[in-house]
Short mmCIF file of C-alpha atoms and ligand atoms in Angstrom, two decimals:
data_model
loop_
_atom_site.label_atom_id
_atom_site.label_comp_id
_atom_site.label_asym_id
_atom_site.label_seq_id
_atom_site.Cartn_x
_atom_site.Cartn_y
_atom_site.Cartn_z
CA UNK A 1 -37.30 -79.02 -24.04
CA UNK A 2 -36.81 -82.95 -23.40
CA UNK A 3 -34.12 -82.74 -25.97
CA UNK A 4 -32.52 -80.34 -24.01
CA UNK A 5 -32.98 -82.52 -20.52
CA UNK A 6 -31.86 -85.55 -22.59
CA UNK A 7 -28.91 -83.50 -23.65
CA UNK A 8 -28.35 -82.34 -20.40
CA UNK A 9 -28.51 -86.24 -18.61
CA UNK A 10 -26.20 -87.60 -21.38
CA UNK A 11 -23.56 -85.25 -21.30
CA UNK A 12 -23.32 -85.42 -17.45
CA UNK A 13 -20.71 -83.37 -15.83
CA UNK A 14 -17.90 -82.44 -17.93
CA UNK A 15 -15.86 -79.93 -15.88
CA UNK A 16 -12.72 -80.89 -13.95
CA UNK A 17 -11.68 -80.64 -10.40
CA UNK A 18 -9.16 -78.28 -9.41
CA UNK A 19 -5.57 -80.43 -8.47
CA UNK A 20 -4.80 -80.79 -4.76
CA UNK A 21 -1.67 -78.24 -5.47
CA UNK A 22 -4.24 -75.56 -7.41
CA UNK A 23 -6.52 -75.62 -4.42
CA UNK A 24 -4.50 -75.26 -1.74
CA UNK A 25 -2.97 -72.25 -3.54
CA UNK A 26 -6.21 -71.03 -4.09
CA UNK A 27 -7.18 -71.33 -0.23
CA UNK A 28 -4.01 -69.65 0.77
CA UNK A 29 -3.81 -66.51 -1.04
CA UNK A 30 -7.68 -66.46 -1.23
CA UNK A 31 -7.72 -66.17 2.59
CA UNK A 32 -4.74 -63.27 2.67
CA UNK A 33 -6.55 -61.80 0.62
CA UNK A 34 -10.05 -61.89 2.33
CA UNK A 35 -7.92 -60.18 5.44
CA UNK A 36 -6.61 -57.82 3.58
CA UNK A 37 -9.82 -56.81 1.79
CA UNK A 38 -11.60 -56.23 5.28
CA UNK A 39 -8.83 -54.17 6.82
CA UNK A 40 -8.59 -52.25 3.39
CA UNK A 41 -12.66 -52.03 2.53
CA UNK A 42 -14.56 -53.20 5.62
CA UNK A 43 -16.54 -55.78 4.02
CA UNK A 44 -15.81 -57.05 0.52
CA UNK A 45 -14.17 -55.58 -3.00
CA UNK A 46 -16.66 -54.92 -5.70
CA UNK A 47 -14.91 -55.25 -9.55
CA UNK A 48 -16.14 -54.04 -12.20
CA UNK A 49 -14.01 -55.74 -15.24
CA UNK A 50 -13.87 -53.64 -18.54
CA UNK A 51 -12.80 -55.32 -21.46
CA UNK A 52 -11.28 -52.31 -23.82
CA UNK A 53 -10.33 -54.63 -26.96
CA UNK A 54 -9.44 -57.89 -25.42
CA UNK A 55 -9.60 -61.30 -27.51
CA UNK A 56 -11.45 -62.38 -24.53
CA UNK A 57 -8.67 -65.36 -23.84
CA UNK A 58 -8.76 -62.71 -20.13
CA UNK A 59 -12.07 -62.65 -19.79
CA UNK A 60 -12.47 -66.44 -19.88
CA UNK A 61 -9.75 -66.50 -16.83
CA UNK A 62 -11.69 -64.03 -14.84
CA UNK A 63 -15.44 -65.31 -15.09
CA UNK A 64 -13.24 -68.64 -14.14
CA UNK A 65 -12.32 -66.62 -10.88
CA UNK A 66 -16.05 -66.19 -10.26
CA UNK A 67 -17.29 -69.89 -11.41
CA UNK A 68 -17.91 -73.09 -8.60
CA UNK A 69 -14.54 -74.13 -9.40
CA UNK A 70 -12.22 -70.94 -7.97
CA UNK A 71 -15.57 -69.32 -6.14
CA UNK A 72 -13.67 -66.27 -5.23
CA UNK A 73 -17.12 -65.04 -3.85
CA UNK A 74 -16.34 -66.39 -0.89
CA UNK A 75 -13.20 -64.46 -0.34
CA UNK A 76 -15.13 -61.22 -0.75
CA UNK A 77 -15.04 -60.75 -4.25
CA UNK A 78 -18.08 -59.40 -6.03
CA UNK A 79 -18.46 -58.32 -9.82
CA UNK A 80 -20.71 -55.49 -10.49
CA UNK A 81 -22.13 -54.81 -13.29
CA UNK A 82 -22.16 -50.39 -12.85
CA UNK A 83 -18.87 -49.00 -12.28
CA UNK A 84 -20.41 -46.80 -9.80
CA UNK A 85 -20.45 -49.01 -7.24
CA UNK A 86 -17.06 -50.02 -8.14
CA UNK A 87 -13.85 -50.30 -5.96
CA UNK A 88 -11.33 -51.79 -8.38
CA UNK A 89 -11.45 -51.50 -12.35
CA UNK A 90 -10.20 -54.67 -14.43
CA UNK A 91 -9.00 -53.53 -17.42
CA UNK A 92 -8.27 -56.34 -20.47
CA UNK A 93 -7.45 -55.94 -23.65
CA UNK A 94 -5.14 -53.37 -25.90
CA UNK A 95 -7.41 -49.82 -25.82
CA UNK A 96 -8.72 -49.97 -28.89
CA UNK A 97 -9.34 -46.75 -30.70
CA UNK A 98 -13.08 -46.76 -30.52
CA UNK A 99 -13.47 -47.78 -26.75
CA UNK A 100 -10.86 -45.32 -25.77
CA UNK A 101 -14.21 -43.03 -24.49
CA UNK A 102 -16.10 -45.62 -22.93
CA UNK A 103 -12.53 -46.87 -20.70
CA UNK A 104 -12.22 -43.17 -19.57
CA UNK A 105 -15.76 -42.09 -18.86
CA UNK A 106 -15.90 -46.07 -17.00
CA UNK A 107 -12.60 -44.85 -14.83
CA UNK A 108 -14.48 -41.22 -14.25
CA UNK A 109 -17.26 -43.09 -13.23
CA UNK A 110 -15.90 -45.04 -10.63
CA UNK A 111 -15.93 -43.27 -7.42
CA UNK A 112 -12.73 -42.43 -5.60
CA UNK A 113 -10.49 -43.80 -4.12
CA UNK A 114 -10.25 -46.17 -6.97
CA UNK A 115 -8.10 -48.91 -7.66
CA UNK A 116 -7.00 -49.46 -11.85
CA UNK A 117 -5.59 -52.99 -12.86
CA UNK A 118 -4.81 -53.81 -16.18
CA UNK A 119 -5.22 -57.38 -16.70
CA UNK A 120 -2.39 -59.55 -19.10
CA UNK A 121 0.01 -58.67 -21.65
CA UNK A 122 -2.53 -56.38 -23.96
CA UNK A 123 -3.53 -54.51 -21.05
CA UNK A 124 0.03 -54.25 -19.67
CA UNK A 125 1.60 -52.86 -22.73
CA UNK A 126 -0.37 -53.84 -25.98
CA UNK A 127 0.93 -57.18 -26.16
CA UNK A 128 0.32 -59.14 -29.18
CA UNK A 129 -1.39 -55.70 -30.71
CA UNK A 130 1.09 -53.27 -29.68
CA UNK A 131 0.46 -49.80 -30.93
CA UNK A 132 -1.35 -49.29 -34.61
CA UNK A 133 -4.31 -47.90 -36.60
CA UNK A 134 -6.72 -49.83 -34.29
CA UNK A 135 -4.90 -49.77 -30.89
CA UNK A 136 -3.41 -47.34 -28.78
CA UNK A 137 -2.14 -49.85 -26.66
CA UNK A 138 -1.79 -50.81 -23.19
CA UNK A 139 -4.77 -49.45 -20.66
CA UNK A 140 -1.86 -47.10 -19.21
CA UNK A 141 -1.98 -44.97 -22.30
CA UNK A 142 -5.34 -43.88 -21.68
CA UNK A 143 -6.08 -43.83 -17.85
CA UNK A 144 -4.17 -44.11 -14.61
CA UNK A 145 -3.12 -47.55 -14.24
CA UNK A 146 -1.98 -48.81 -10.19
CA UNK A 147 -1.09 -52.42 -11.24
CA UNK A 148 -0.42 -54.69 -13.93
CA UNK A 149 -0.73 -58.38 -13.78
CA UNK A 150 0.92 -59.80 -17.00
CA UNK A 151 0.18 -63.53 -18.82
CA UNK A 152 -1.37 -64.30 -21.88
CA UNK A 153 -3.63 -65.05 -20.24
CA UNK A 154 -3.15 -64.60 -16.62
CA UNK A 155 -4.91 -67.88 -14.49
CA UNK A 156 -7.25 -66.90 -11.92
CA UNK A 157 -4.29 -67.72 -9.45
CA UNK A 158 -2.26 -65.18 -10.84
CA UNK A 159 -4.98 -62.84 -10.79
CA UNK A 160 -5.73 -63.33 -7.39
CA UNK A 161 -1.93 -62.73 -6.51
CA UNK A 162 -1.92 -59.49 -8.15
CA UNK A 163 -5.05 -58.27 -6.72
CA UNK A 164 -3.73 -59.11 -3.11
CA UNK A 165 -0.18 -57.60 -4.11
CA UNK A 166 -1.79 -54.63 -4.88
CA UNK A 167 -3.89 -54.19 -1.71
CA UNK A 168 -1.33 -55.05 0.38
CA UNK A 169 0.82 -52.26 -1.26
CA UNK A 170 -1.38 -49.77 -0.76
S1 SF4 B 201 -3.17 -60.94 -23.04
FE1 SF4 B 201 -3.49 -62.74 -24.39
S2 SF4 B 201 -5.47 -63.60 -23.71
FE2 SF4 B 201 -5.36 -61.50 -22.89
S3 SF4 B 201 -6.38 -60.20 -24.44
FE3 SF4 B 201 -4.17 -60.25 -24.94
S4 SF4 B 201 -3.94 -61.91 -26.44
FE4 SF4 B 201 -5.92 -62.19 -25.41
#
């Protein structure tokens, strides 16, 4: 346990401050799309994210969306852990051949109206993976898909502009 604390005091704080340009980005879209989430859902979007075979290189960018860095709590944004209580799926990854049941009993689970996003290049189209023995590709080829937001991976920016696009569209 000291070790640990020892560790801990040594190493200090090692993350990094978001630039002046990354920030203000943040703020701005992050506030379009708090407005758009409470004329859309009242009070705040619940995600449930579903990786379905990703390398998690897309996770990584969307627990970043979540962190004390981007804080996208405070936009409205909440990750939940059951789909059932799910407005918006997240779906990473090329659908690999054994979680093609668990990505459609997760979308049957999710109460509608629901909102499907497949999240960078795997879940867009395959990517990388494409179609083969182990992957049947992008999410698309296995449940209804509303949006795509490509990048290998996609920054939390980018996810937050294609999380807004898609609210606004609808
Ligand atoms: S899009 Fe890139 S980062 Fe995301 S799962 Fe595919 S290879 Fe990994």
């Amino acid at each position: 346990m000291l070790r640990i604390l020892h560790q801990i005091f040594r190493t200090g704080v090692v993350t990094e401050p978001l630039t002046d340009e990354v920030e203000a980005e943040v703020v701005l879209v992050g506030a379009r799309l708090e407005a758009a989430i409470r004329r859309r859902f009242s009070r705040s979007l619940a995600i449930r994210e579903v990786d379905a075979g990703s390398c998690n290189g897309c996770e990584l960018e969307i627990i970043a969306m979540n962190n004390p860095i981007y804080n996208c709590e405070r936009f409205g944004i909440h990750f939940t852990a059951s789909p059932r209580f799910a407005d918006m799926l997240l779906v990473t990854g090329p659908v690999s051949h054994n979680m093609e049941i668990a990505l459609k009993r997760t979308y049957d689970a999710t109460p509608d109206p629901k909102l499907v996003v497949a999240v960078g290049d795997c879940g867009c189209n395959g990517g990388i993976f494409g179609e083969s023995y182990a992957s049947l590709g992008g999410a698309s080829s296995v449940i209804p898909v509303d949006a795509c937001i490509p990048g290998c991976p996609p920054t939390p920016v980018e996810l937050l502009h294609g999380i807004l696009h898609l609210i606004d569209c609808r």
